[in-house]
PDB file of C-alpha atoms in Angstrom:
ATOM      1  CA  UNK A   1       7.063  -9.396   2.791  1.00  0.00           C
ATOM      2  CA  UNK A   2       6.787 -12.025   5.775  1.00  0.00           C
ATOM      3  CA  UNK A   3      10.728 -11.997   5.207  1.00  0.00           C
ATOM      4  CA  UNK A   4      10.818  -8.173   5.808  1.00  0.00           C
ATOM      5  CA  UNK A   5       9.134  -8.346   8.762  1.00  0.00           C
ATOM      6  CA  UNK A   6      10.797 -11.132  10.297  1.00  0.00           C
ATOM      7  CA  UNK A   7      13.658 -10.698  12.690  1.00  0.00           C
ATOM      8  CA  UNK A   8      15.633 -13.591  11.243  1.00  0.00           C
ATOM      9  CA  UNK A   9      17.906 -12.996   7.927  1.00  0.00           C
ATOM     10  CA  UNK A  10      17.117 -16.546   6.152  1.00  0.00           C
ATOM     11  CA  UNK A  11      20.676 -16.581   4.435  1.00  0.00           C
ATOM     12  CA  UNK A  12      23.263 -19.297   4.782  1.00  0.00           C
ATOM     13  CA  UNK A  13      23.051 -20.114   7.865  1.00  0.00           C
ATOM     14  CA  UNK A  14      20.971 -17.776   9.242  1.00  0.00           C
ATOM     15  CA  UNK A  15      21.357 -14.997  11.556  1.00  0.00           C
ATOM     16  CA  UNK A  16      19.092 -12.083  13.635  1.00  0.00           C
ATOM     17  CA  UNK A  17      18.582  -8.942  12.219  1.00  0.00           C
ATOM     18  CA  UNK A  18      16.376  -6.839   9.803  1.00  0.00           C
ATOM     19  CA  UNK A  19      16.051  -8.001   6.192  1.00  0.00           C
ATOM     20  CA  UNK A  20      16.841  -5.397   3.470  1.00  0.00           C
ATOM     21  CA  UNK A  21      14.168  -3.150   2.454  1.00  0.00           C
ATOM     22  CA  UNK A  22      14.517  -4.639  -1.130  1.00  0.00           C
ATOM     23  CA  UNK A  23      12.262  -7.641   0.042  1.00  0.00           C
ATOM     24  CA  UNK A  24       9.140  -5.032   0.259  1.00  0.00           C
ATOM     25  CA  UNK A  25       9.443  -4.038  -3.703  1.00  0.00           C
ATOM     26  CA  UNK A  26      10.060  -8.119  -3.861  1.00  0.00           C
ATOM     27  CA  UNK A  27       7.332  -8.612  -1.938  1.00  0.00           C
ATOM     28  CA  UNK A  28       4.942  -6.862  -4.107  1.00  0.00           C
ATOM     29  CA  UNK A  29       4.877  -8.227  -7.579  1.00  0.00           C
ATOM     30  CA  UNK A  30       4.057 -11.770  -6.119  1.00  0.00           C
ATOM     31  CA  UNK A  31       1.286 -10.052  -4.947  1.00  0.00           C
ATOM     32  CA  UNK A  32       0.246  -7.985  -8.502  1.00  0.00           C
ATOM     33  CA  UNK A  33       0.506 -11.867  -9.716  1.00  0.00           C
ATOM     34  CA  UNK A  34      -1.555 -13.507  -7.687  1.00  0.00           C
ATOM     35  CA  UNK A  35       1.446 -15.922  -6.470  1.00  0.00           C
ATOM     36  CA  UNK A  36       2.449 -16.985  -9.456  1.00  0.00           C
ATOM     37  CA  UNK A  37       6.180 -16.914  -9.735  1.00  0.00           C
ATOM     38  CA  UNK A  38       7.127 -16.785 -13.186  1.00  0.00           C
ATOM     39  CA  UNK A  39       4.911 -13.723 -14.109  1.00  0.00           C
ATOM     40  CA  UNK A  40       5.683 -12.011 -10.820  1.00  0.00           C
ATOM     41  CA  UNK A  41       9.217 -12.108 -12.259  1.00  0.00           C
ATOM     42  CA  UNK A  42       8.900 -10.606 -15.530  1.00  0.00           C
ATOM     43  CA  UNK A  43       6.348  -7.937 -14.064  1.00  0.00           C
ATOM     44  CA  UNK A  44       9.383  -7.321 -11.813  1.00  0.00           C
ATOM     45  CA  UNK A  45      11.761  -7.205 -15.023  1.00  0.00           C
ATOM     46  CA  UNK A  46       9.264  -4.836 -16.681  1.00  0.00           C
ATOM     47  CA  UNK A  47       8.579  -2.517 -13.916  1.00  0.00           C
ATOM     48  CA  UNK A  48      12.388  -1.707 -13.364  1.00  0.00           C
ATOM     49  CA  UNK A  49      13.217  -1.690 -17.503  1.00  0.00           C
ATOM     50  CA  UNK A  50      10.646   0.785 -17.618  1.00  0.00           C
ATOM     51  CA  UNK A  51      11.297   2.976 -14.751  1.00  0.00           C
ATOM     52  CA  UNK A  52      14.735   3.368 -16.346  1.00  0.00           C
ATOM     53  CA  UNK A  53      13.379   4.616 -19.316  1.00  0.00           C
ATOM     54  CA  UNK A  54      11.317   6.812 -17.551  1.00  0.00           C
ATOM     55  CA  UNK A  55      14.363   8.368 -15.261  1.00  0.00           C
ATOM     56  CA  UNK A  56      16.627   8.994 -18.792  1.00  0.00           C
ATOM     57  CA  UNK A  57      13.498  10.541 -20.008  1.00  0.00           C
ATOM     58  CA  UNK A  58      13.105  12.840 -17.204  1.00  0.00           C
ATOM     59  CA  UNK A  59      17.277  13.297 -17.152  1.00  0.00           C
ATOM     60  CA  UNK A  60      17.504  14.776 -20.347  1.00  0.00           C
ATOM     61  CA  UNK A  61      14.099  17.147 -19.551  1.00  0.00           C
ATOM     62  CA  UNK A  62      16.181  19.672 -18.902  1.00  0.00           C
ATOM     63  CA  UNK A  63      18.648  19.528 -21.483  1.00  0.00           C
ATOM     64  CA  UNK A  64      16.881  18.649 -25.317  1.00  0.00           C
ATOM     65  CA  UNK A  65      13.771  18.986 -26.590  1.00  0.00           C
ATOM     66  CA  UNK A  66      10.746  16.122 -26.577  1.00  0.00           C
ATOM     67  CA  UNK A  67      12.273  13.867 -29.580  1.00  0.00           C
ATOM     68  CA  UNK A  68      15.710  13.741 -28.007  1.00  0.00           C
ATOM     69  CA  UNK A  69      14.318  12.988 -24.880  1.00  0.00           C
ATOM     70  CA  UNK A  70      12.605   9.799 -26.515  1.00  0.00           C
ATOM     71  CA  UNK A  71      15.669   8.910 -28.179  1.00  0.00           C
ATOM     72  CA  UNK A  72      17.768   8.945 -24.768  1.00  0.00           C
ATOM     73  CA  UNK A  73      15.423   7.312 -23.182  1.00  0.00           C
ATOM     74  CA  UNK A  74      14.909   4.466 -25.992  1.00  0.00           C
ATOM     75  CA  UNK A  75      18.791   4.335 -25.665  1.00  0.00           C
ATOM     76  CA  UNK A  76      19.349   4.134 -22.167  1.00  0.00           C
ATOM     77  CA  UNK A  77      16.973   0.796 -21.499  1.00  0.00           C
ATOM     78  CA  UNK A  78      18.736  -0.730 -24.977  1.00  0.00           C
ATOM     79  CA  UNK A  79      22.086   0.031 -23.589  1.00  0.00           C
ATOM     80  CA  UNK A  80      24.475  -1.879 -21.341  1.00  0.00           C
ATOM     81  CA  UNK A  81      23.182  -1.419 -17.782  1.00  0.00           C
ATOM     82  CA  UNK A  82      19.907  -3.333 -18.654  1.00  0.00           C
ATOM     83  CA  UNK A  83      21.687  -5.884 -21.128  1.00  0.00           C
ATOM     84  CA  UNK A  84      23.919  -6.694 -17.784  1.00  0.00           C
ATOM     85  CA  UNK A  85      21.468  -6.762 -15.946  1.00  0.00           C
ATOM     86  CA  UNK A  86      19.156  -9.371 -17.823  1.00  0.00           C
ATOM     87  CA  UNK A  87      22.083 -11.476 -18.920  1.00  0.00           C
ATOM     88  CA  UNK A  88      23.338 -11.610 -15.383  1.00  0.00           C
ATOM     89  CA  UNK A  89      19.876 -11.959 -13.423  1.00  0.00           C
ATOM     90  CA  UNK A  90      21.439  -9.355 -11.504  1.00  0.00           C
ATOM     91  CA  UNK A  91      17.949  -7.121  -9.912  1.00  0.00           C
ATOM     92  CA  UNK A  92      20.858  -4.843  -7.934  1.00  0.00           C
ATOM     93  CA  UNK A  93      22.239  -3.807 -11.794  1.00  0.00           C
ATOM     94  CA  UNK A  94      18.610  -3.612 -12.800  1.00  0.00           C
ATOM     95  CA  UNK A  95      17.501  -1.454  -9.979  1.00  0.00           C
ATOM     96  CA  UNK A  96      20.141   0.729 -10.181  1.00  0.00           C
ATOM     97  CA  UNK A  97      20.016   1.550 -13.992  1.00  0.00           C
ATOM     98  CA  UNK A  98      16.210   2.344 -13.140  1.00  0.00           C
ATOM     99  CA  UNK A  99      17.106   4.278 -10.675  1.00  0.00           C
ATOM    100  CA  UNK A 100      20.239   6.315 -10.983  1.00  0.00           C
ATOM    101  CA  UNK A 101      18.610   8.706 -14.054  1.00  0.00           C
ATOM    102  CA  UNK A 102      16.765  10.299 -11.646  1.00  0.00           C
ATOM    103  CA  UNK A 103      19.726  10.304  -8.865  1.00  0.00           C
ATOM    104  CA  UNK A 104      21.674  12.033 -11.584  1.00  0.00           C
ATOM    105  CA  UNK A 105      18.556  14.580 -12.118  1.00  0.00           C
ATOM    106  CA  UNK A 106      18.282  15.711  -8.717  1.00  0.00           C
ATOM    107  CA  UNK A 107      22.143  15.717  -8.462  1.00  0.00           C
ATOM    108  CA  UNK A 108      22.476  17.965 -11.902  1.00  0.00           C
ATOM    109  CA  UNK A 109      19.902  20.604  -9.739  1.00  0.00           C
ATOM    110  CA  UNK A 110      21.673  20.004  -6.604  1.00  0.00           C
ATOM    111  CA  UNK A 111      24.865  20.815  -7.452  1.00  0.00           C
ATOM    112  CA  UNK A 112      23.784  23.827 -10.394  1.00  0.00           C
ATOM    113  CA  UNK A 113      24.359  22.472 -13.631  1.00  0.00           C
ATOM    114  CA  UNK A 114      20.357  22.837 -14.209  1.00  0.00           C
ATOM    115  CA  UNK A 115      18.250  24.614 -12.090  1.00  0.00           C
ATOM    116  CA  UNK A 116      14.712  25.881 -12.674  1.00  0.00           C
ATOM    117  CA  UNK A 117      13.645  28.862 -12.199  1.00  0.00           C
ATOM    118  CA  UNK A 118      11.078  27.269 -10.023  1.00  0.00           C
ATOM    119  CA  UNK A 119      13.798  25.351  -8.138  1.00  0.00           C
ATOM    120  CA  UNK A 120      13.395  24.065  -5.138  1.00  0.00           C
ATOM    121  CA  UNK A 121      16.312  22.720  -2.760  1.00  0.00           C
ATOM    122  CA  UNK A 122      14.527  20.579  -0.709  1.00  0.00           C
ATOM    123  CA  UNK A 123      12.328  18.749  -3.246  1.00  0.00           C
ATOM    124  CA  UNK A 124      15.657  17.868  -5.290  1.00  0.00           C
ATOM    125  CA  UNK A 125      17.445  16.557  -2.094  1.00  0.00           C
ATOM    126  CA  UNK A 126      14.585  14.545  -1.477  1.00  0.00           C
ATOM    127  CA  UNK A 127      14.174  12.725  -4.976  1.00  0.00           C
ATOM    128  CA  UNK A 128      17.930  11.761  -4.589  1.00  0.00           C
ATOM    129  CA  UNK A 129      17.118  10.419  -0.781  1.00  0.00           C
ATOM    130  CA  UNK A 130      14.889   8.599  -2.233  1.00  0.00           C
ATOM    131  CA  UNK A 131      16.037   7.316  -5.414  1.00  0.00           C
ATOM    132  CA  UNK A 132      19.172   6.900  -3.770  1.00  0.00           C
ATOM    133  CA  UNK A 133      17.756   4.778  -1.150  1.00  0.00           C
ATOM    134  CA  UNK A 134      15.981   2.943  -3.893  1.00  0.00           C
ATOM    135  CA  UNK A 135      19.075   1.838  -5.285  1.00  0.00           C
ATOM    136  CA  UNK A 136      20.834   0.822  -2.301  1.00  0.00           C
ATOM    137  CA  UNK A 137      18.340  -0.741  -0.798  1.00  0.00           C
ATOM    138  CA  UNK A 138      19.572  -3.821  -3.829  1.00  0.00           C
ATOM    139  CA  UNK A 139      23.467  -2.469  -3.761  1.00  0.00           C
ATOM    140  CA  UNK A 140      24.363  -0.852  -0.697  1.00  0.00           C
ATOM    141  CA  UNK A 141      27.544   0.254  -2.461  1.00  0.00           C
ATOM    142  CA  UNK A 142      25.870   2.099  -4.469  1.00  0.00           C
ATOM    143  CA  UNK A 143      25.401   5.251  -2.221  1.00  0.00           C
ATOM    144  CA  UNK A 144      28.937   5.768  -2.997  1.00  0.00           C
ATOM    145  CA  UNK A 145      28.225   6.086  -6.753  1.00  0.00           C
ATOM    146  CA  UNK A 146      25.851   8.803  -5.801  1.00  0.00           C
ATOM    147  CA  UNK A 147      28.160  10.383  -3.273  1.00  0.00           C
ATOM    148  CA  UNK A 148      31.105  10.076  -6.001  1.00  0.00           C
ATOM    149  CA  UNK A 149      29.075  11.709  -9.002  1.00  0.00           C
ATOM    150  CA  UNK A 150      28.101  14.679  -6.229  1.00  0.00           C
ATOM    151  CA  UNK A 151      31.313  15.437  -5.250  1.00  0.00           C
ATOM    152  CA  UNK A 152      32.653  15.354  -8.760  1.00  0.00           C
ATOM    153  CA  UNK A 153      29.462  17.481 -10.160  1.00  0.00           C
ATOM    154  CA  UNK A 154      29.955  20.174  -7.139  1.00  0.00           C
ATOM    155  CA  UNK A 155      33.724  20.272  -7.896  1.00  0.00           C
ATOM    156  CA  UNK A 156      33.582  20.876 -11.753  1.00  0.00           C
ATOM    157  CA  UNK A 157      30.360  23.483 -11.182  1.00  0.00           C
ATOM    158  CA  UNK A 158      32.595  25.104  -8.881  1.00  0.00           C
ATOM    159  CA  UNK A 159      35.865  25.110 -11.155  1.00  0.00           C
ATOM    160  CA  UNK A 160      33.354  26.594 -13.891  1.00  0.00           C
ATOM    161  CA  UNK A 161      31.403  29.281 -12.508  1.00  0.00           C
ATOM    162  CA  UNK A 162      34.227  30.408  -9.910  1.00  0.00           C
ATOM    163  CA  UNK A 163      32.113  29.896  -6.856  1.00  0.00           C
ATOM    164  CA  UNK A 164      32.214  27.700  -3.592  1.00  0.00           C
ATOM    165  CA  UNK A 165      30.989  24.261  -4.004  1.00  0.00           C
ATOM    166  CA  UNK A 166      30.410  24.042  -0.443  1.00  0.00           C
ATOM    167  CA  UNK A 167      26.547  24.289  -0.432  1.00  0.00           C
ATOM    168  CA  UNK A 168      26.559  22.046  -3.396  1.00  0.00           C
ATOM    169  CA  UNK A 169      28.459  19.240  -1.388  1.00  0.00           C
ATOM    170  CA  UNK A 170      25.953  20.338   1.907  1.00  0.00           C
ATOM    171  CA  UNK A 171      22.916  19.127  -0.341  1.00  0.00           C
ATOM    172  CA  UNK A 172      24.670  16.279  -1.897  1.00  0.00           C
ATOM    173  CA  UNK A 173      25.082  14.994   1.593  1.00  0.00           C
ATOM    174  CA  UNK A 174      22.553  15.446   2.880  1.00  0.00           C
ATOM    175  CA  UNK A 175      20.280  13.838   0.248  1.00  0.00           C
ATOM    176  CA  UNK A 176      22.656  10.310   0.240  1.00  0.00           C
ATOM    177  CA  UNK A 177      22.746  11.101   4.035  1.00  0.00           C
ATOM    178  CA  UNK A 178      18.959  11.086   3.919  1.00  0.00           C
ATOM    179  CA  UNK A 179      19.026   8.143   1.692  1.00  0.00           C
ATOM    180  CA  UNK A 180      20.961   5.916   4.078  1.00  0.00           C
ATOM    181  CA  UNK A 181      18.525   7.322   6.910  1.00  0.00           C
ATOM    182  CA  UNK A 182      15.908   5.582   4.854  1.00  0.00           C
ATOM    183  CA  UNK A 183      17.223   2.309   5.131  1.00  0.00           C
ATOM    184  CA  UNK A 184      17.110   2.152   8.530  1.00  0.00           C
ATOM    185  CA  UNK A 185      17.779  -0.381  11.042  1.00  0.00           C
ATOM    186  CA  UNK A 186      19.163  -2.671   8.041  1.00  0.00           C
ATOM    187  CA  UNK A 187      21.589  -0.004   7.261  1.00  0.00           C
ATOM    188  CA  UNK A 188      22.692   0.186  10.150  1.00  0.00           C
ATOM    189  CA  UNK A 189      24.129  -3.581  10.033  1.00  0.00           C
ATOM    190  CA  UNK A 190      26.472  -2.686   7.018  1.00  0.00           C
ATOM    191  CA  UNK A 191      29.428  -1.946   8.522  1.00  0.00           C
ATOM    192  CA  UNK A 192      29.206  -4.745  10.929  1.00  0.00           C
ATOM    193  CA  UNK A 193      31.593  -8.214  10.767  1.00  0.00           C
ATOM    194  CA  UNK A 194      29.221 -10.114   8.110  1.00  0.00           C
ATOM    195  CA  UNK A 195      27.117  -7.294   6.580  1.00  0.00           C
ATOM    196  CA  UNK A 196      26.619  -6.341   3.252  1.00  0.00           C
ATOM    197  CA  UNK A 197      29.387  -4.419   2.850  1.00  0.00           C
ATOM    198  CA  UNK A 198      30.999  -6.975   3.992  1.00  0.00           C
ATOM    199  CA  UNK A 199      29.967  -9.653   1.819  1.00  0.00           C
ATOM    200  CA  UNK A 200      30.734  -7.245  -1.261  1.00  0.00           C
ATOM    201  CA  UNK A 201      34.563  -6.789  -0.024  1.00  0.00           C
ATOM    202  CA  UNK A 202      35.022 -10.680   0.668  1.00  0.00           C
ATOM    203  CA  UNK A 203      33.032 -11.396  -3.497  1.00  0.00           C
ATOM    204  CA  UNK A 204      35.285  -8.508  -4.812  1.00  0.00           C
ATOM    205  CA  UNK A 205      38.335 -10.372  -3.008  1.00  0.00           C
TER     206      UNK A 205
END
């Protein structure tokens, strides 16, 4: 947390600027575990394995009844996303798989494919802000994921039902939009020389 809220990066060498918001969810196990590291980090783990669950849970709400929800669910945190991420000690894999079942929800609403008869626009665009903010907040590319899935969602919605996907792509961007918003002022550094976008060209170089 002191990290957050200090306007030095500690990494490499060093340099001004706000930290990522990632360092606040960070910040908070320690705290749930009374400092102690190791348990902080599986708390962590478990938090984010779970949540996961949870989103392909509430993903498939929509589509099968309770048992096949369970099932889904019990798949998606057994599947590869979380085996990648715990192999790799990766939290950006983790926190995406945790996150990106409920992206996909709100974008599945957004964009037509399921929609409530109690539906509500702005709720749905701000779950994906959020979730979607969530997410990059660990991988800053992945706002393009979410952008990417919207587009392609809006496009085959619109190929299918004969109608313009333009409102679809309107609340697809505005809820990744929204999301960067979130992020502010670090996400404002990313498309500076040495940001985190950045960084993720010169690793996948």
């Amino acid at each position: 947390l002191s990290a957050y809220l200090a306007p030095w990066w500690d990494v490499s060498l060093g340099q001004p600027g706000p930290g990522p918001p990632a360092l606040i969810a960070l910040g908070v196990f320690p705290l749930l575990a009374f400092g102690l590291e190791g348990l902080a980090q599986k708390l962590l783990v478990v938090a984010f394995v779970c949540l996961s669950g949870a989103g392909a849970h509430r993903l498939m709400g929509d589509l099968v009844p309770l048992p096949g929800r369970w099932v889904a669910a019990s798949i998606y945190v057994l599947g590869g996303v979380t085996y990648v991420g715990l192999r790799q000690g990766s939290l950006a894999t983790l926190a995406l798989g945790a996150a990106m079942p409920f992206g996909l929800h709100a974008l599945l609403r957004i964009t037509g494919w399921t929609r409530p008869a109690a539906y509500d626009p702005g709720a749905e665009i701000a779950r994906l802000a959020v979730f979607a903010g969530f997410a990059a907040a660990f991988s800053p590319g992945s706002l393009g994921l979410y952008l990417g899935a919207g587009v392609l969602l809006a496009a085959a919605r619109g190929l299918v039902s004969w109608t313009s996907p333009l409102a679809s792509l309107g609340g697809v961007a505005a809820g990744v939009g929204a999301g960067w918003l979130l992020l502010l002022p670090w996400s404002g550094t990313w498309f500076t020389p040495g940001g985190p976008l950045d960084l993720v060209a010169a690793q996948a170089d």
